[in-house]
Amino acid sequence: MTGSKTRLGWSDVTPQHLFMNRRQMIGASVAWAGLAGTAMAATDDAVSPYSTDAEPNSFEDITQYCNFYEFGTGKGDPARFAGALTTDPWAVQIDGMVDRPGSYDLGDILSKVTLEERIYRFRCVEAWSMVIPWTGFELRSLLEQVGVQPGAKYVAMETLLRPEEMPGQRRRSLDWPYREGLRLDEAMHPLTIMATGLYGQDLPNQNGAPLRLVVPWKYGFKSIKSVVRITLTDTQPETTWNMLAPREYGFYSNVNPTVDHPRWSQATERAVGGGLFAKRQPTLMYNGYGDEVASLYDGMDLAEHY
Ligand code: MTE
């Protein structure tokens, strides 16, 4: 360890900045073109076909109303306490059934993937929802680079364990580190992304900086934050909420309005930011992503595999 920071961190050298600069430049040029009455197409800022056209929540909603138990169990705790988390340097250990296991610097990972904006619906198991404009890359592009071995069937992920900076980890509210997992075909699905930003900015710490999973057709707790380890395995991994209350939180946790949580209905949801008198909205099967993902579960009993 050296005392002074002479080495560049991942955030000094990553394409996130290029992406953002380009985006800001495009934004500026479009505004200017509008003023000048010139048509100027922002062709390389195309909207992803995977993005919803629903109106995104405000930056404030998304960053002030969070679940990140490492910083406390209150919705406002992550915004208050996550600033203390050091996110640069950041490395991700990729191991298990891969051809090229190792500790990968986040900068190296980001230099080899394509970042894009994905505006996704987000549905928490607690029956609230948001629409979030993420920046990220497809998880499959990372997995393809490290080489998934033929016998691998699942992808397990872990969050950083650092109680010095994560006060919630000094209590046993959950069995730390936070763990999640996907079946390999779910992880390889193009909707599954690793997010590094939202609203075109680096991911705020409270939303899982510098790198978090986003799986838009599953309840939000599957979308594990601040990931430091990715393991390819042939056995279904243990997952935090399932370990705590297996009858309430299944491994799959696909959004499903017909399978209620034992303590509340999943048929409707409260759109965060909708105001005090807003009507609850119906919850959609697979959170509205059924056309893309329903075939992953053909022939499965979804009440059993909740
Ligand atoms: N990841 C970690 N490491 N710790 C957590 O407590 N909470 C989960 C998920 N990922 C959580 C986590 C839950 S319950 C939800 S709903 C989402 O993060 C919330 O993401 P957001 O705060 O960015 O909306």
mmCIF file of C-alpha atoms and ligand atoms in Angstrom:
data_model
loop_
_atom_site.group_PDB
_atom_site.id
_atom_site.type_symbol
_atom_site.label_atom_id
_atom_site.label_comp_id
_atom_site.label_asym_id
_atom_site.label_seq_id
_atom_site.Cartn_x
_atom_site.Cartn_y
_atom_site.Cartn_z
ATOM 1 C CA MET A 1 0.000 0.000 0.000
ATOM 2 C CA THR A 2 1.271 3.447 -0.818
ATOM 3 C CA GLY A 3 0.235 6.545 1.039
ATOM 4 C CA SER A 4 -0.316 8.881 -1.856
ATOM 5 C CA LYS A 5 -2.687 8.144 -4.664
ATOM 6 C CA THR A 6 -0.554 8.347 -7.772
ATOM 7 C CA ARG A 7 -2.205 5.503 -9.635
ATOM 8 C CA LEU A 8 -5.275 6.320 -11.688
ATOM 9 C CA GLY A 9 -8.449 4.758 -10.386
ATOM 10 C CA TRP A 10 -11.030 3.084 -12.610
ATOM 11 C CA SER A 11 -13.204 6.173 -12.630
ATOM 12 C CA ASP A 12 -10.353 8.262 -14.091
ATOM 13 C CA VAL A 13 -9.984 6.015 -17.087
ATOM 14 C CA THR A 14 -13.345 4.451 -17.879
ATOM 15 C CA PRO A 15 -15.584 4.911 -20.844
ATOM 16 C CA GLN A 16 -18.386 6.069 -18.539
ATOM 17 C CA HIS A 17 -16.865 9.516 -18.896
ATOM 18 C CA LEU A 18 -16.657 9.214 -22.641
ATOM 19 C CA PHE A 19 -20.254 8.050 -22.717
ATOM 20 C CA MET A 20 -21.333 10.897 -20.537
ATOM 21 C CA ASN A 21 -19.375 13.507 -22.431
ATOM 22 C CA ARG A 22 -20.771 12.254 -25.678
ATOM 23 C CA ARG A 23 -24.246 12.262 -24.208
ATOM 24 C CA GLN A 24 -23.869 15.774 -22.836
ATOM 25 C CA MET A 25 -22.453 16.931 -26.140
ATOM 26 C CA ILE A 26 -25.329 15.386 -28.017
ATOM 27 C CA GLY A 27 -27.765 16.946 -25.586
ATOM 28 C CA ALA A 28 -26.098 20.313 -26.075
ATOM 29 C CA SER A 29 -25.947 20.004 -29.839
ATOM 30 C CA VAL A 30 -29.589 18.953 -30.041
ATOM 31 C CA ALA A 31 -30.592 21.931 -27.915
ATOM 32 C CA TRP A 32 -28.476 24.209 -30.068
ATOM 33 C CA ALA A 33 -29.833 22.682 -33.271
ATOM 34 C CA GLY A 34 -33.342 23.234 -31.953
ATOM 35 C CA LEU A 35 -32.576 26.886 -31.296
ATOM 36 C CA ALA A 36 -31.005 27.334 -34.686
ATOM 37 C CA GLY A 37 -33.876 25.554 -36.362
ATOM 38 C CA THR A 38 -31.563 22.948 -37.864
ATOM 39 C CA ALA A 39 -32.430 19.274 -37.910
ATOM 40 C CA MET A 40 -29.577 17.359 -36.307
ATOM 41 C CA ALA A 41 -30.067 13.700 -35.622
ATOM 42 C CA ALA A 42 -28.479 12.220 -32.512
ATOM 43 C CA THR A 43 -28.055 8.951 -34.340
ATOM 44 C CA ASP A 44 -25.511 7.343 -32.018
ATOM 45 C CA ASP A 45 -27.655 8.022 -28.953
ATOM 46 C CA ALA A 46 -30.396 5.677 -30.154
ATOM 47 C CA VAL A 47 -32.954 4.501 -27.629
ATOM 48 C CA SER A 48 -32.532 0.826 -26.784
ATOM 49 C CA PRO A 49 -35.390 -1.392 -27.979
ATOM 50 C CA TYR A 50 -35.344 -2.807 -24.453
ATOM 51 C CA SER A 51 -36.197 0.560 -22.891
ATOM 52 C CA THR A 52 -39.730 1.304 -21.757
ATOM 53 C CA ASP A 53 -41.324 4.525 -22.936
ATOM 54 C CA ALA A 54 -42.850 5.024 -19.487
ATOM 55 C CA GLU A 55 -41.878 8.306 -17.803
ATOM 56 C CA PRO A 56 -38.842 7.808 -15.528
ATOM 57 C CA ASN A 57 -39.029 8.714 -11.860
ATOM 58 C CA SER A 58 -37.162 11.803 -10.770
ATOM 59 C CA PHE A 59 -33.480 11.530 -9.847
ATOM 60 C CA GLU A 60 -34.563 12.436 -6.330
ATOM 61 C CA ASP A 61 -37.120 9.612 -6.043
ATOM 62 C CA ILE A 62 -34.581 7.080 -7.280
ATOM 63 C CA THR A 63 -31.737 8.208 -5.044
ATOM 64 C CA GLN A 64 -33.611 9.072 -1.835
ATOM 65 C CA TYR A 65 -35.974 6.105 -1.539
ATOM 66 C CA CYS A 66 -33.691 3.081 -1.425
ATOM 67 C CA ASN A 67 -33.159 -0.368 0.019
ATOM 68 C CA PHE A 68 -29.536 -1.058 0.902
ATOM 69 C CA TYR A 69 -29.453 -2.795 4.268
ATOM 70 C CA GLU A 70 -25.673 -2.447 4.531
ATOM 71 C CA PHE A 71 -26.452 1.202 5.380
ATOM 72 C CA GLY A 72 -29.562 0.659 7.504
ATOM 73 C CA THR A 73 -33.120 -0.540 7.060
ATOM 74 C CA GLY A 74 -34.817 2.855 6.580
ATOM 75 C CA LYS A 75 -35.577 4.037 3.030
ATOM 76 C CA GLY A 76 -33.553 7.208 3.634
ATOM 77 C CA ASP A 77 -30.578 5.525 5.354
ATOM 78 C CA PRO A 78 -28.686 4.612 2.168
ATOM 79 C CA ALA A 79 -28.760 8.233 0.937
ATOM 80 C CA ARG A 80 -27.556 9.443 4.349
ATOM 81 C CA PHE A 81 -24.806 6.918 4.988
ATOM 82 C CA ALA A 82 -23.588 5.422 1.706
ATOM 83 C CA GLY A 83 -21.387 8.421 0.912
ATOM 84 C CA ALA A 84 -18.767 6.830 3.201
ATOM 85 C CA LEU A 85 -18.266 3.883 0.853
ATOM 86 C CA THR A 86 -14.981 3.890 -1.102
ATOM 87 C CA THR A 87 -15.824 2.781 -4.632
ATOM 88 C CA ASP A 88 -12.496 3.423 -6.336
ATOM 89 C CA PRO A 89 -10.357 1.289 -6.524
ATOM 90 C CA TRP A 90 -12.842 -1.510 -7.182
ATOM 91 C CA ALA A 91 -12.171 -5.037 -8.332
ATOM 92 C CA VAL A 92 -14.495 -7.916 -9.114
ATOM 93 C CA GLN A 93 -13.405 -11.469 -8.400
ATOM 94 C CA ILE A 94 -14.712 -13.746 -11.140
ATOM 95 C CA ASP A 95 -14.297 -17.420 -10.334
ATOM 96 C CA GLY A 96 -15.765 -20.912 -10.361
ATOM 97 C CA MET A 97 -16.525 -22.541 -13.703
ATOM 98 C CA VAL A 98 -14.857 -19.997 -15.987
ATOM 99 C CA ASP A 99 -11.871 -20.295 -18.328
ATOM 100 C CA ARG A 100 -10.214 -17.091 -17.139
ATOM 101 C CA PRO A 101 -10.823 -16.661 -13.403
ATOM 102 C CA GLY A 102 -9.236 -13.740 -11.610
ATOM 103 C CA SER A 103 -9.568 -10.424 -9.902
ATOM 104 C CA TYR A 104 -10.611 -7.913 -12.549
ATOM 105 C CA ASP A 105 -10.182 -4.201 -12.062
ATOM 106 C CA LEU A 106 -13.438 -2.428 -12.814
ATOM 107 C CA GLY A 107 -11.633 -0.142 -15.265
ATOM 108 C CA ASP A 108 -10.495 -3.184 -17.265
ATOM 109 C CA ILE A 109 -14.015 -4.579 -17.296
ATOM 110 C CA LEU A 110 -15.505 -1.280 -18.445
ATOM 111 C CA SER A 111 -12.917 -0.848 -21.194
ATOM 112 C CA LYS A 112 -14.182 -4.036 -22.863
ATOM 113 C CA VAL A 113 -17.946 -3.609 -22.732
ATOM 114 C CA THR A 114 -20.486 -1.313 -24.377
ATOM 115 C CA LEU A 115 -22.353 1.019 -22.063
ATOM 116 C CA GLU A 116 -25.842 2.055 -23.047
ATOM 117 C CA GLU A 117 -28.905 3.573 -21.466
ATOM 118 C CA ARG A 118 -31.731 1.216 -20.511
ATOM 119 C CA ILE A 119 -34.933 2.683 -19.111
ATOM 120 C CA TYR A 120 -36.456 -0.154 -17.082
ATOM 121 C CA ARG A 121 -39.450 -0.641 -14.852
ATOM 122 C CA PHE A 122 -38.379 -1.664 -11.356
ATOM 123 C CA ARG A 123 -40.742 -3.525 -9.001
ATOM 124 C CA CYS A 124 -39.838 -4.150 -5.367
ATOM 125 C CA VAL A 125 -41.256 -7.194 -3.541
ATOM 126 C CA GLU A 126 -42.674 -4.655 -1.044
ATOM 127 C CA ALA A 127 -45.183 -3.652 -3.764
ATOM 128 C CA TRP A 128 -43.801 -0.282 -4.846
ATOM 129 C CA SER A 129 -42.390 0.508 -8.255
ATOM 130 C CA MET A 130 -40.337 3.037 -10.203
ATOM 131 C CA VAL A 131 -39.041 3.628 -13.711
ATOM 132 C CA ILE A 132 -35.254 4.054 -13.786
ATOM 133 C CA PRO A 133 -32.947 5.228 -16.600
ATOM 134 C CA TRP A 134 -29.906 3.038 -15.961
ATOM 135 C CA THR A 135 -26.572 3.130 -17.731
ATOM 136 C CA GLY A 136 -24.976 -0.275 -17.970
ATOM 137 C CA PHE A 137 -23.792 -3.205 -20.047
ATOM 138 C CA GLU A 138 -25.194 -6.651 -20.683
ATOM 139 C CA LEU A 139 -23.952 -9.169 -18.133
ATOM 140 C CA ARG A 140 -23.599 -11.734 -20.921
ATOM 141 C CA SER A 141 -20.864 -9.641 -22.580
ATOM 142 C CA LEU A 142 -18.755 -9.939 -19.425
ATOM 143 C CA LEU A 143 -19.492 -13.643 -19.007
ATOM 144 C CA GLU A 144 -18.552 -14.307 -22.632
ATOM 145 C CA GLN A 145 -15.194 -12.619 -22.073
ATOM 146 C CA VAL A 146 -14.252 -14.715 -19.058
ATOM 147 C CA GLY A 147 -15.436 -17.889 -20.805
ATOM 148 C CA VAL A 148 -18.241 -19.822 -19.113
ATOM 149 C CA GLN A 149 -17.426 -23.539 -18.899
ATOM 150 C CA PRO A 150 -19.939 -26.065 -20.253
ATOM 151 C CA GLY A 151 -21.056 -27.480 -16.885
ATOM 152 C CA ALA A 152 -21.977 -24.084 -15.368
ATOM 153 C CA LYS A 153 -25.692 -23.641 -14.635
ATOM 154 C CA TYR A 154 -25.905 -20.666 -12.251
ATOM 155 C CA VAL A 155 -24.284 -17.309 -11.594
ATOM 156 C CA ALA A 156 -23.806 -16.288 -7.951
ATOM 157 C CA MET A 157 -22.931 -12.748 -6.860
ATOM 158 C CA GLU A 158 -21.790 -11.133 -3.637
ATOM 159 C CA THR A 159 -21.743 -7.583 -2.327
ATOM 160 C CA LEU A 160 -18.715 -6.016 -0.675
ATOM 161 C CA LEU A 161 -18.171 -6.931 2.993
ATOM 162 C CA ARG A 162 -16.716 -3.845 4.680
ATOM 163 C CA PRO A 163 -18.320 -3.133 8.068
ATOM 164 C CA GLU A 164 -15.968 -0.142 8.619
ATOM 165 C CA GLU A 165 -17.781 1.692 5.846
ATOM 166 C CA MET A 166 -21.108 -0.137 5.926
ATOM 167 C CA PRO A 167 -22.647 0.439 9.347
ATOM 168 C CA GLY A 168 -25.542 -1.957 8.734
ATOM 169 C CA GLN A 169 -23.054 -4.818 8.485
ATOM 170 C CA ARG A 170 -22.134 -4.302 12.137
ATOM 171 C CA ARG A 171 -25.588 -5.658 12.961
ATOM 172 C CA ARG A 172 -26.844 -9.043 11.932
ATOM 173 C CA SER A 173 -29.991 -7.764 10.211
ATOM 174 C CA LEU A 174 -28.996 -10.021 7.289
ATOM 175 C CA ASP A 175 -26.392 -12.764 6.898
ATOM 176 C CA TRP A 176 -23.563 -10.748 5.302
ATOM 177 C CA PRO A 177 -22.312 -10.450 2.672
ATOM 178 C CA TYR A 178 -25.513 -9.927 0.663
ATOM 179 C CA ARG A 179 -25.772 -12.731 -1.891
ATOM 180 C CA GLU A 180 -27.864 -13.244 -4.979
ATOM 181 C CA GLY A 181 -27.964 -15.543 -7.953
ATOM 182 C CA LEU A 182 -29.511 -16.306 -11.306
ATOM 183 C CA ARG A 183 -29.859 -19.318 -13.507
ATOM 184 C CA LEU A 184 -27.281 -19.081 -16.312
ATOM 185 C CA ASP A 185 -29.910 -18.509 -19.019
ATOM 186 C CA GLU A 186 -31.385 -15.645 -16.965
ATOM 187 C CA ALA A 187 -27.930 -14.138 -16.541
ATOM 188 C CA MET A 188 -27.262 -14.426 -20.290
ATOM 189 C CA HIS A 189 -30.567 -12.771 -21.226
ATOM 190 C CA PRO A 190 -29.988 -9.416 -22.972
ATOM 191 C CA LEU A 191 -32.328 -7.642 -20.521
ATOM 192 C CA THR A 192 -29.971 -8.523 -17.650
ATOM 193 C CA ILE A 193 -27.489 -5.711 -17.150
ATOM 194 C CA MET A 194 -24.743 -4.614 -14.805
ATOM 195 C CA ALA A 195 -25.514 -0.965 -14.112
ATOM 196 C CA THR A 196 -22.821 1.650 -13.583
ATOM 197 C CA GLY A 197 -24.942 4.765 -13.723
ATOM 198 C CA LEU A 198 -28.358 6.359 -13.788
ATOM 199 C CA TYR A 199 -29.597 9.517 -15.445
ATOM 200 C CA GLY A 200 -26.305 9.560 -17.368
ATOM 201 C CA GLN A 201 -24.233 10.006 -14.202
ATOM 202 C CA ASP A 202 -22.075 7.578 -12.260
ATOM 203 C CA LEU A 203 -24.223 5.415 -10.024
ATOM 204 C CA PRO A 204 -24.801 7.131 -6.667
ATOM 205 C CA ASN A 205 -23.424 5.017 -3.808
ATOM 206 C CA GLN A 206 -26.876 4.434 -2.352
ATOM 207 C CA ASN A 207 -28.006 2.797 -5.603
ATOM 208 C CA GLY A 208 -25.170 0.260 -5.560
ATOM 209 C CA ALA A 209 -22.036 1.982 -6.854
ATOM 210 C CA PRO A 210 -19.927 1.278 -8.666
ATOM 211 C CA LEU A 211 -21.511 -1.819 -10.188
ATOM 212 C CA ARG A 212 -24.866 -3.498 -9.515
ATOM 213 C CA LEU A 213 -27.023 -6.087 -11.158
ATOM 214 C CA VAL A 214 -30.391 -5.116 -12.699
ATOM 215 C CA VAL A 215 -32.904 -7.840 -13.642
ATOM 216 C CA PRO A 216 -36.080 -5.937 -14.542
ATOM 217 C CA TRP A 217 -38.539 -8.863 -14.602
ATOM 218 C CA LYS A 218 -37.677 -9.962 -11.044
ATOM 219 C CA TYR A 219 -38.394 -8.396 -7.675
ATOM 220 C CA GLY A 220 -35.858 -5.706 -6.844
ATOM 221 C CA PHE A 221 -34.009 -7.670 -4.172
ATOM 222 C CA LYS A 222 -32.524 -9.877 -6.913
ATOM 223 C CA SER A 223 -30.722 -6.778 -8.241
ATOM 224 C CA ILE A 224 -27.714 -7.006 -5.931
ATOM 225 C CA LYS A 225 -25.705 -3.842 -5.313
ATOM 226 C CA SER A 226 -21.968 -3.055 -5.118
ATOM 227 C CA VAL A 227 -20.899 -6.403 -6.540
ATOM 228 C CA VAL A 228 -17.373 -7.706 -5.789
ATOM 229 C CA ARG A 229 -17.680 -11.365 -6.697
ATOM 230 C CA ILE A 230 -19.236 -13.324 -9.551
ATOM 231 C CA THR A 231 -19.062 -17.114 -9.367
ATOM 232 C CA LEU A 232 -20.132 -19.598 -12.038
ATOM 233 C CA THR A 233 -21.404 -22.809 -10.492
ATOM 234 C CA ASP A 234 -23.356 -25.972 -11.254
ATOM 235 C CA THR A 235 -25.478 -25.787 -8.097
ATOM 236 C CA GLN A 236 -28.210 -23.294 -7.215
ATOM 237 C CA PRO A 237 -26.542 -20.679 -5.004
ATOM 238 C CA GLU A 238 -27.791 -19.536 -1.614
ATOM 239 C CA THR A 239 -29.436 -16.122 -1.721
ATOM 240 C CA THR A 240 -29.786 -13.692 1.171
ATOM 241 C CA TRP A 241 -33.543 -13.178 1.441
ATOM 242 C CA ASN A 242 -34.271 -16.819 0.690
ATOM 243 C CA MET A 243 -31.899 -17.851 3.499
ATOM 244 C CA LEU A 244 -33.699 -15.492 5.885
ATOM 245 C CA ALA A 245 -37.301 -16.397 4.988
ATOM 246 C CA PRO A 246 -37.518 -19.179 2.395
ATOM 247 C CA ARG A 247 -41.322 -19.259 2.316
ATOM 248 C CA GLU A 248 -41.507 -15.532 1.588
ATOM 249 C CA TYR A 249 -38.668 -15.031 -0.900
ATOM 250 C CA GLY A 250 -37.989 -17.673 -3.516
ATOM 251 C CA PHE A 251 -34.903 -18.162 -5.640
ATOM 252 C CA TYR A 252 -36.738 -17.134 -8.815
ATOM 253 C CA SER A 253 -38.723 -14.161 -7.517
ATOM 254 C CA ASN A 254 -40.147 -13.313 -10.908
ATOM 255 C CA VAL A 255 -42.666 -10.493 -10.620
ATOM 256 C CA ASN A 256 -46.003 -12.317 -10.566
ATOM 257 C CA PRO A 257 -49.337 -10.681 -9.675
ATOM 258 C CA THR A 258 -50.979 -14.098 -9.212
ATOM 259 C CA VAL A 259 -48.602 -15.390 -6.537
ATOM 260 C CA ASP A 260 -48.960 -13.351 -3.377
ATOM 261 C CA HIS A 261 -46.346 -12.822 -0.734
ATOM 262 C CA PRO A 262 -47.575 -14.743 2.336
ATOM 263 C CA ARG A 263 -48.163 -11.416 4.125
ATOM 264 C CA TRP A 264 -49.459 -9.182 1.323
ATOM 265 C CA SER A 265 -50.934 -9.175 -2.178
ATOM 266 C CA GLN A 266 -48.715 -8.766 -5.226
ATOM 267 C CA ALA A 267 -51.668 -7.926 -7.524
ATOM 268 C CA THR A 268 -51.067 -4.158 -7.451
ATOM 269 C CA GLU A 269 -48.261 -1.725 -6.727
ATOM 270 C CA ARG A 270 -47.739 1.846 -5.586
ATOM 271 C CA ALA A 271 -45.845 3.949 -8.104
ATOM 272 C CA VAL A 272 -43.287 5.906 -6.067
ATOM 273 C CA GLY A 273 -43.650 9.628 -6.730
ATOM 274 C CA GLY A 274 -47.273 9.318 -7.743
ATOM 275 C CA GLY A 275 -48.471 11.407 -4.822
ATOM 276 C CA LEU A 276 -50.637 10.649 -1.829
ATOM 277 C CA PHE A 277 -53.884 10.146 -3.728
ATOM 278 C CA ALA A 278 -52.558 8.254 -6.736
ATOM 279 C CA LYS A 279 -54.348 5.004 -7.476
ATOM 280 C CA ARG A 280 -52.405 1.769 -7.130
ATOM 281 C CA GLN A 281 -51.581 0.285 -10.495
ATOM 282 C CA PRO A 282 -51.962 -3.341 -11.547
ATOM 283 C CA THR A 283 -48.753 -5.363 -11.378
ATOM 284 C CA LEU A 284 -47.829 -6.965 -14.685
ATOM 285 C CA MET A 285 -46.644 -10.549 -15.105
ATOM 286 C CA TYR A 286 -42.828 -10.517 -15.316
ATOM 287 C CA ASN A 287 -43.142 -6.785 -14.639
ATOM 288 C CA GLY A 288 -44.255 -6.325 -18.247
ATOM 289 C CA TYR A 289 -41.277 -8.193 -19.764
ATOM 290 C CA GLY A 290 -43.208 -11.403 -20.523
ATOM 291 C CA ASP A 291 -42.692 -11.256 -24.297
ATOM 292 C CA GLU A 292 -38.950 -11.342 -23.713
ATOM 293 C CA VAL A 293 -38.641 -13.756 -20.795
ATOM 294 C CA ALA A 294 -41.719 -15.976 -20.370
ATOM 295 C CA SER A 295 -40.145 -18.729 -22.489
ATOM 296 C CA LEU A 296 -37.366 -19.105 -19.905
ATOM 297 C CA TYR A 297 -39.961 -20.636 -17.594
ATOM 298 C CA ASP A 298 -41.920 -22.832 -20.019
ATOM 299 C CA GLY A 299 -43.414 -25.801 -18.239
ATOM 300 C CA MET A 300 -42.510 -24.569 -14.749
ATOM 301 C CA ASP A 301 -45.069 -24.286 -11.959
ATOM 302 C CA LEU A 302 -44.599 -20.643 -10.982
ATOM 303 C CA ALA A 303 -46.457 -21.026 -7.688
ATOM 304 C CA GLU A 304 -43.956 -23.687 -6.673
ATOM 305 C CA HIS A 305 -40.920 -21.925 -8.150
ATOM 306 C CA TYR A 306 -41.789 -18.496 -6.739
HETATM 307 N N1 MTE B 1 -28.206 -5.178 -2.570
HETATM 308 C C1 MTE B 1 -27.546 -5.170 -1.410
HETATM 309 N N2 MTE B 1 -26.252 -5.444 -1.392
HETATM 310 N N3 MTE B 1 -28.167 -4.870 -0.239
HETATM 311 C C2 MTE B 1 -29.505 -4.609 -0.173
HETATM 312 O O1 MTE B 1 -30.034 -4.385 0.928
HETATM 313 N N4 MTE B 1 -31.601 -4.380 -1.437
HETATM 314 C C3 MTE B 1 -32.318 -4.931 -2.571
HETATM 315 C C4 MTE B 1 -31.624 -4.616 -3.893
HETATM 316 N N5 MTE B 1 -30.202 -4.884 -3.796
HETATM 317 C C5 MTE B 1 -30.238 -4.631 -1.392
HETATM 318 C C6 MTE B 1 -29.536 -4.892 -2.602
HETATM 319 C C7 MTE B 1 -33.702 -4.471 -2.636
HETATM 320 S S1 MTE B 1 -34.774 -5.132 -1.466
HETATM 321 C C8 MTE B 1 -34.148 -3.603 -3.586
HETATM 322 S S2 MTE B 1 -35.799 -3.231 -3.761
HETATM 323 C C9 MTE B 1 -33.202 -2.922 -4.491
HETATM 324 O O2 MTE B 1 -31.839 -3.261 -4.210
HETATM 325 C C10 MTE B 1 -33.367 -1.431 -4.346
HETATM 326 O O3 MTE B 1 -32.598 -0.752 -5.291
HETATM 327 P P1 MTE B 1 -32.651 0.853 -5.293
HETATM 328 O O4 MTE B 1 -32.427 1.289 -3.868
HETATM 329 O O5 MTE B 1 -31.552 1.270 -6.206
HETATM 330 O O6 MTE B 1 -34.014 1.224 -5.793
#
